[in-house]
GROMACS .gro file of C-alpha atoms in nm:
model
  305
    1MET     CA    1   4.265  -2.631   7.837
    2LEU     CA    2   4.579  -2.466   7.578
    3SER     CA    3   4.539  -2.274   7.316
    4THR     CA    4   4.783  -2.517   7.037
    5LYS     CA    5   4.777  -2.877   6.914
    6HIS     CA    6   5.098  -2.848   6.945
    7LEU     CA    7   5.456  -2.745   7.195
    8LEU     CA    8   5.631  -2.668   6.919
    9GLY     CA    9   5.803  -2.313   7.110
   10ILE     CA   10   5.729  -2.073   7.310
   11LYS     CA   11   5.660  -1.828   7.103
   12ASP     CA   12   5.368  -2.004   6.995
   13LEU     CA   13   5.213  -1.985   7.402
   14THR     CA   14   5.022  -1.760   7.560
   15LYS     CA   15   5.077  -1.543   7.943
   16GLU     CA   16   4.770  -1.778   7.993
   17ASP     CA   17   4.872  -2.109   7.915
   18LEU     CA   18   5.248  -2.047   8.100
   19GLU     CA   19   5.031  -2.041   8.425
   20LEU     CA   20   4.794  -2.345   8.376
   21ILE     CA   21   5.096  -2.516   8.293
   22PHE     CA   22   5.225  -2.360   8.595
   23GLN     CA   23   4.880  -2.451   8.807
   24THR     CA   24   4.851  -2.824   8.601
   25ALA     CA   25   5.248  -2.875   8.742
   26ASP     CA   26   5.197  -2.796   9.081
   27GLN     CA   27   4.901  -3.066   9.137
   28PHE     CA   28   5.158  -3.266   9.001
   29LYS     CA   29   5.428  -3.231   9.214
   30GLU     CA   30   5.213  -3.268   9.485
   31VAL     CA   31   5.198  -3.653   9.282
   32ILE     CA   32   5.609  -3.752   9.239
   33ASN     CA   33   5.645  -3.673   9.659
   34ARG     CA   34   5.410  -3.920   9.719
   35PRO     CA   35   5.409  -4.343   9.743
   36ILE     CA   36   5.223  -4.369   9.501
   37LYS     CA   37   5.357  -4.135   9.248
   38LYS     CA   38   5.122  -4.228   8.869
   39VAL     CA   39   4.753  -4.136   8.832
   40PRO     CA   40   4.547  -4.246   8.550
   41SER     CA   41   4.551  -3.967   8.358
   42LEU     CA   42   4.695  -4.057   8.019
   43ARG     CA   43   4.622  -4.445   8.044
   44ASP     CA   44   4.471  -4.441   7.703
   45ILE     CA   45   4.726  -4.209   7.484
   46THR     CA   46   5.036  -4.346   7.314
   47ILE     CA   47   5.361  -4.174   7.342
   48ALA     CA   48   5.644  -4.236   7.097
   49ASN     CA   49   5.952  -4.073   7.266
   50VAL     CA   50   6.139  -3.955   6.916
   51PHE     CA   51   6.541  -3.912   6.937
   52PHE     CA   52   6.800  -3.796   6.658
   53GLU     CA   53   6.996  -3.602   6.909
   54ASN     CA   54   7.221  -3.723   7.230
   55SER     CA   55   7.051  -3.734   7.607
   56THR     CA   56   7.033  -3.797   7.945
   57ARG     CA   57   6.769  -3.632   8.141
   58THR     CA   58   6.521  -3.435   7.884
   59LYS     CA   59   6.461  -3.815   7.714
   60LEU     CA   60   6.427  -3.918   8.105
   61SER     CA   61   6.222  -3.707   8.284
   62PHE     CA   62   5.940  -3.758   7.975
   63GLU     CA   63   5.952  -4.059   7.994
   64LEU     CA   64   5.964  -4.061   8.362
   65ALA     CA   65   5.679  -3.781   8.289
   66GLU     CA   66   5.472  -3.996   8.080
   67LYS     CA   67   5.444  -4.311   8.311
   68ARG     CA   68   5.334  -4.173   8.600
   69LEU     CA   69   5.041  -4.047   8.377
   70SER     CA   70   4.979  -4.404   8.218
   71ALA     CA   71   4.997  -4.353   7.918
   72ASP     CA   72   5.196  -4.632   7.732
   73VAL     CA   73   5.611  -4.570   7.578
   74ILE     CA   74   5.769  -4.613   7.273
   75ASN     CA   75   6.135  -4.520   7.261
   76PHE     CA   76   6.312  -4.404   6.900
   77SER     CA   77   6.720  -4.383   6.888
   78SER     CA   78   6.817  -4.261   6.586
   79SER     CA   79   7.153  -4.456   6.644
   80GLY     CA   80   6.982  -4.775   6.602
   81SER     CA   81   6.752  -4.697   6.300
   82SER     CA   82   6.635  -4.698   5.934
   83VAL     CA   83   6.695  -4.331   5.964
   84LYS     CA   84   7.142  -4.471   5.972
   85LYS     CA   85   6.983  -4.678   5.653
   86GLY     CA   86   6.922  -4.289   5.444
   87GLU     CA   87   6.533  -4.306   5.544
   88THR     CA   88   6.365  -3.952   5.567
   89LEU     CA   89   6.209  -3.809   5.914
   90LEU     CA   90   5.861  -3.835   5.751
   91ASP     CA   91   5.878  -4.120   5.630
   92THR     CA   92   6.019  -4.260   5.977
   93VAL     CA   93   5.753  -4.044   6.194
   94ASN     CA   94   5.456  -4.232   5.945
   95ASN     CA   95   5.620  -4.541   6.064
   96ILE     CA   96   5.589  -4.497   6.395
   97LEU     CA   97   5.197  -4.258   6.341
   98SER     CA   98   5.105  -4.622   6.155
   99MET     CA   99   5.074  -4.844   6.502
  100LYS     CA  100   4.850  -4.607   6.666
  101VAL     CA  101   5.053  -4.350   6.826
  102ASP     CA  102   4.898  -3.994   6.896
  103MET     CA  103   5.219  -3.754   7.033
  104ILE     CA  104   5.515  -3.744   6.991
  105VAL     CA  105   5.779  -3.586   7.149
  106MET     CA  106   6.064  -3.501   6.995
  107ARG     CA  107   6.468  -3.394   6.934
  108HIS     CA  108   6.587  -3.271   6.636
  109SER     CA  109   6.926  -3.193   6.540
  110SER     CA  110   6.756  -2.935   6.290
  111PRO     CA  111   6.554  -2.601   6.360
  112GLY     CA  112   6.199  -2.589   6.301
  113ALA     CA  113   6.195  -3.003   6.210
  114PRO     CA  114   5.879  -3.006   6.443
  115HIS     CA  115   5.646  -2.722   6.219
  116PHE     CA  116   5.773  -2.935   5.949
  117LEU     CA  117   5.621  -3.222   6.095
  118ALA     CA  118   5.323  -3.033   6.287
  119LYS     CA  119   5.223  -2.908   5.917
  120HIS     CA  120   5.208  -3.317   5.798
  121ILE     CA  121   5.078  -3.541   6.010
  122ASP     CA  122   4.786  -3.503   6.294
  123ALA     CA  123   4.989  -3.706   6.580
  124THR     CA  124   5.110  -3.348   6.834
  125ILE     CA  125   5.398  -3.274   6.826
  126LEU     CA  126   5.608  -3.171   7.153
  127ASN     CA  127   5.899  -3.011   7.104
  128ALA     CA  128   6.202  -3.144   7.297
  129GLY     CA  129   6.467  -2.961   7.142
  130ASP     CA  130   6.502  -2.776   6.804
  131GLY     CA  131   6.860  -2.713   6.727
  132THR     CA  132   6.960  -2.426   6.838
  133HIS     CA  133   6.599  -2.282   6.828
  134GLU     CA  134   6.352  -2.362   7.113
  135HIS     CA  135   6.357  -2.557   7.385
  136PRO     CA  136   6.037  -2.504   7.603
  137THR     CA  137   5.982  -2.758   7.814
  138GLN     CA  138   6.338  -2.640   7.882
  139ALA     CA  139   6.264  -2.300   7.974
  140ILE     CA  140   5.902  -2.392   8.085
  141LEU     CA  141   6.074  -2.557   8.414
  142ASP     CA  142   6.292  -2.293   8.463
  143THR     CA  143   6.063  -1.992   8.477
  144TYR     CA  144   5.897  -2.263   8.743
  145SER     CA  145   6.085  -2.347   8.965
  146ILE     CA  146   6.203  -1.931   8.950
  147ARG     CA  147   5.797  -1.897   9.087
  148GLU     CA  148   5.848  -2.138   9.332
  149LYS     CA  149   6.191  -2.021   9.499
  150LEU     CA  150   6.035  -1.699   9.563
  151GLY     CA  151   5.697  -1.638   9.480
  152SER     CA  152   5.640  -1.495   9.132
  153VAL     CA  153   5.851  -1.489   8.808
  154GLU     CA  154   5.764  -1.120   8.666
  155GLY     CA  155   5.933  -0.834   8.796
  156LYS     CA  156   6.219  -1.064   8.851
  157LYS     CA  157   6.597  -1.020   8.764
  158VAL     CA  158   6.746  -1.299   8.576
  159VAL     CA  159   7.044  -1.301   8.365
  160ILE     CA  160   7.152  -1.572   8.125
  161VAL     CA  161   7.480  -1.606   8.098
  162GLY     CA  162   7.697  -1.795   7.894
  163ASP     CA  163   7.685  -1.934   7.549
  164ILE     CA  164   7.376  -1.784   7.447
  165LEU     CA  165   7.523  -1.769   7.019
  166HIS     CA  166   7.403  -2.129   7.035
  167SER     CA  167   7.150  -2.261   7.250
  168ARG     CA  168   6.810  -2.342   7.199
  169VAL     CA  169   6.774  -2.317   7.649
  170ALA     CA  170   6.836  -1.979   7.655
  171LEU     CA  171   6.560  -1.822   7.371
  172SER     CA  172   6.323  -2.042   7.509
  173ASN     CA  173   6.362  -1.859   7.869
  174ILE     CA  174   6.362  -1.480   7.768
  175PHE     CA  175   6.063  -1.558   7.567
  176ALA     CA  176   5.911  -1.747   7.842
  177LEU     CA  177   6.079  -1.455   8.147
  178GLN     CA  178   5.950  -1.180   7.948
  179LYS     CA  179   5.583  -1.332   7.874
  180LEU     CA  180   5.542  -1.377   8.266
  181GLY     CA  181   5.651  -0.991   8.307
  182ALA     CA  182   6.038  -1.053   8.404
  183GLU     CA  183   6.365  -0.898   8.298
  184VAL     CA  184   6.520  -1.081   8.097
  185MET     CA  185   6.977  -1.006   8.119
  186VAL     CA  186   7.226  -1.164   7.869
  187CYS     CA  187   7.625  -1.192   7.986
  188GLY     CA  188   7.858  -1.362   7.765
  189PRO     CA  189   8.230  -1.299   7.620
  190HIS     CA  190   8.135  -1.059   7.207
  191THR     CA  191   8.184  -1.319   6.993
  192LEU     CA  192   7.866  -1.616   7.198
  193ILE     CA  193   7.641  -1.283   7.230
  194PRO     CA  194   7.379  -1.304   6.874
  195LYS     CA  195   7.373  -0.937   6.668
  196TYR     CA  196   7.023  -0.969   6.639
  197ILE     CA  197   6.987  -1.042   7.045
  198ARG     CA  198   6.865  -0.708   7.122
  199ASP     CA  199   6.631  -0.659   6.898
  200LEU     CA  200   6.402  -0.932   7.148
  201GLY     CA  201   6.427  -0.623   7.430
  202VAL     CA  202   6.704  -0.800   7.645
  203ILE     CA  203   6.991  -0.617   7.823
  204VAL     CA  204   7.311  -0.687   7.709
  205GLU     CA  205   7.662  -0.722   7.925
  206HIS     CA  206   7.966  -0.829   7.896
  207ASP     CA  207   8.120  -0.797   8.255
  208LEU     CA  208   8.000  -1.113   8.453
  209LYS     CA  209   7.953  -0.908   8.778
  210LYS     CA  210   7.786  -0.585   8.675
  211ALA     CA  211   7.539  -0.882   8.593
  212LEU     CA  212   7.543  -1.114   8.885
  213GLN     CA  213   7.467  -0.687   9.062
  214TRP     CA  214   7.194  -0.636   8.835
  215CYS     CA  215   6.992  -0.969   8.878
  216ASP     CA  216   6.831  -1.119   9.131
  217VAL     CA  217   6.937  -1.461   8.912
  218ALA     CA  218   7.163  -1.619   8.751
  219ASN     CA  219   7.101  -1.895   8.521
  220MET     CA  220   7.477  -2.028   8.332
  221LEU     CA  221   7.445  -2.253   8.035
  222ARG     CA  222   7.695  -2.451   7.936
  223ILE     CA  223   7.924  -2.350   7.661
  224GLN     CA  224   7.797  -2.602   7.385
  225MET     CA  225   8.155  -2.728   7.163
  226GLU     CA  226   7.984  -2.998   7.032
  227ARG     CA  227   7.722  -2.645   6.783
  228GLN     CA  228   8.055  -2.478   6.786
  229LEU     CA  229   8.271  -2.476   6.417
  230VAL     CA  230   8.470  -2.175   6.501
  231LYS     CA  231   8.708  -2.130   6.778
  232ASN     CA  232   8.487  -1.864   6.955
  233PHE     CA  233   8.733  -1.793   7.255
  234PRO     CA  234   9.062  -1.886   7.289
  235SER     CA  235   9.073  -2.153   7.649
  236ILE     CA  236   8.826  -2.258   7.822
  237ARG     CA  237   9.064  -2.148   8.123
  238GLU     CA  238   9.031  -1.767   7.997
  239TYR     CA  239   8.643  -1.879   8.011
  240SER     CA  240   8.529  -1.991   8.341
  241GLN     CA  241   8.829  -1.647   8.426
  242ASN     CA  242   8.601  -1.376   8.275
  243PHE     CA  243   8.242  -1.637   8.262
  244GLY     CA  244   8.289  -1.885   8.557
  245LEU     CA  245   8.073  -1.874   8.852
  246ASN     CA  246   8.234  -1.919   9.175
  247LYS     CA  247   8.205  -1.827   9.572
  248GLU     CA  248   8.421  -1.580   9.536
  249ILE     CA  249   8.213  -1.365   9.284
  250ILE     CA  250   7.892  -1.471   9.467
  251GLU     CA  251   8.033  -1.379   9.861
  252SER     CA  252   8.180  -1.028   9.682
  253LEU     CA  253   7.775  -0.949   9.614
  254ASP     CA  254   7.589  -0.723   9.833
  255LYS     CA  255   7.313  -0.936   9.819
  256GLU     CA  256   7.211  -1.329   9.796
  257ILE     CA  257   7.055  -1.392   9.372
  258VAL     CA  258   6.923  -1.773   9.269
  259VAL     CA  259   7.172  -2.027   9.042
  260MET     CA  260   7.009  -2.198   8.827
  261HIS     CA  261   7.180  -2.450   8.591
  262PRO     CA  262   6.974  -2.635   8.253
  263GLY     CA  263   7.286  -2.931   8.264
  264PRO     CA  264   7.473  -3.115   8.240
  265ILE     CA  265   7.692  -2.936   8.459
  266ASN     CA  266   8.081  -2.880   8.296
  267ARG     CA  267   8.193  -2.830   8.674
  268GLY     CA  268   8.522  -2.547   8.717
  269VAL     CA  269   8.471  -2.433   8.361
  270GLU     CA  270   8.071  -2.217   8.383
  271ILE     CA  271   8.013  -2.319   8.787
  272THR     CA  272   8.194  -2.450   9.039
  273SER     CA  273   8.101  -2.752   9.278
  274ASP     CA  274   8.084  -2.495   9.544
  275VAL     CA  275   7.814  -2.265   9.379
  276ALA     CA  276   7.662  -2.591   9.223
  277ASP     CA  277   7.579  -2.777   9.539
  278ALA     CA  278   7.517  -2.378   9.743
  279GLU     CA  279   7.208  -2.290   9.947
  280ASN     CA  280   7.084  -2.008   9.712
  281ALA     CA  281   7.143  -2.314   9.389
  282ILE     CA  282   6.837  -2.469   9.273
  283ILE     CA  283   6.897  -2.667   8.987
  284LEU     CA  284   6.830  -3.016   9.184
  285ASP     CA  285   6.470  -2.843   9.212
  286GLN     CA  286   6.489  -2.797   8.847
  287VAL     CA  287   6.575  -3.162   8.767
  288GLU     CA  288   6.275  -3.243   8.983
  289ASN     CA  289   6.034  -2.962   8.828
  290GLY     CA  290   6.137  -3.092   8.488
  291VAL     CA  291   5.841  -3.405   8.546
  292ALA     CA  292   5.586  -3.212   8.756
  293THR     CA  293   5.560  -2.982   8.411
  294ARG     CA  294   5.670  -3.246   8.164
  295MET     CA  295   5.325  -3.395   8.322
  296ALA     CA  296   5.189  -3.070   8.297
  297ALA     CA  297   5.237  -3.035   7.989
  298LEU     CA  298   5.196  -3.346   7.797
  299TYR     CA  299   4.827  -3.358   8.076
  300LEU     CA  300   4.698  -2.997   7.886
  301LEU     CA  301   4.784  -3.102   7.544
  302ALA     CA  302   4.559  -3.445   7.520
  303GLY     CA  303   4.361  -3.192   7.567
  304LYS     CA  304   4.251  -3.332   7.930
  305SER     CA  305   4.216  -3.010   8.095
   0.00000   0.00000   0.00000
């Protein structure tokens, strides 16, 4: 079993928790590649997907993971709900819980929203992303994908490139990679690297070529325009010229690196199509692994180990 009742962030997990999720995901990956892709593991569990922010991949991935485990699933989207009429977060969730829901998968634009809920309700909470804070299941599927591709995460050098300042993926990945024994570097414009980041024990680099020459794995993040309140660089074109990953840079390296992206990809900005679709890119593997790792997290949080 996991050492925590909720999955609010990677910060709360131990290395053993992550390894248990990986081992469980190995078994579920085999399940989702069978002709019949379903197991009855959570048939007595009801899960509510409560999304206060837009999502495509994460929401679909969770819903598919839940259905593959035979859970009963209800979906809530704030856009057509009583939240628009002024209902509070706690009232919304308590109304859902009164329908006898066992687990809540929640995405919210406010950092700490799942932590607030966990203090006030009995159901298990799984954080599907809270503002610019954490996105634990993305970090789990990313590190699982590195383990699958390279054999292990320990001792590997991973650079996270792009909008570190507004990225919940970056923070969760840093925590997960460090717990599993990897070295972490962040790379991007000065304006998109938070000042505190060195305190987390990561290396900071502003030259993409140097960062790529150092790493085994490059995780390319998109520019999160929707979270930027001020302009952090002159233009998309200039950003792409300095921090975009293209075939020319990849071919100039004296080694092969693994290329990752959490999605959605802005092709031609942070990564070009020929790199995103190349053999050493594991972007679609990440999507497939997202279902298996989320199945594992849900299964373990339900106390089924």
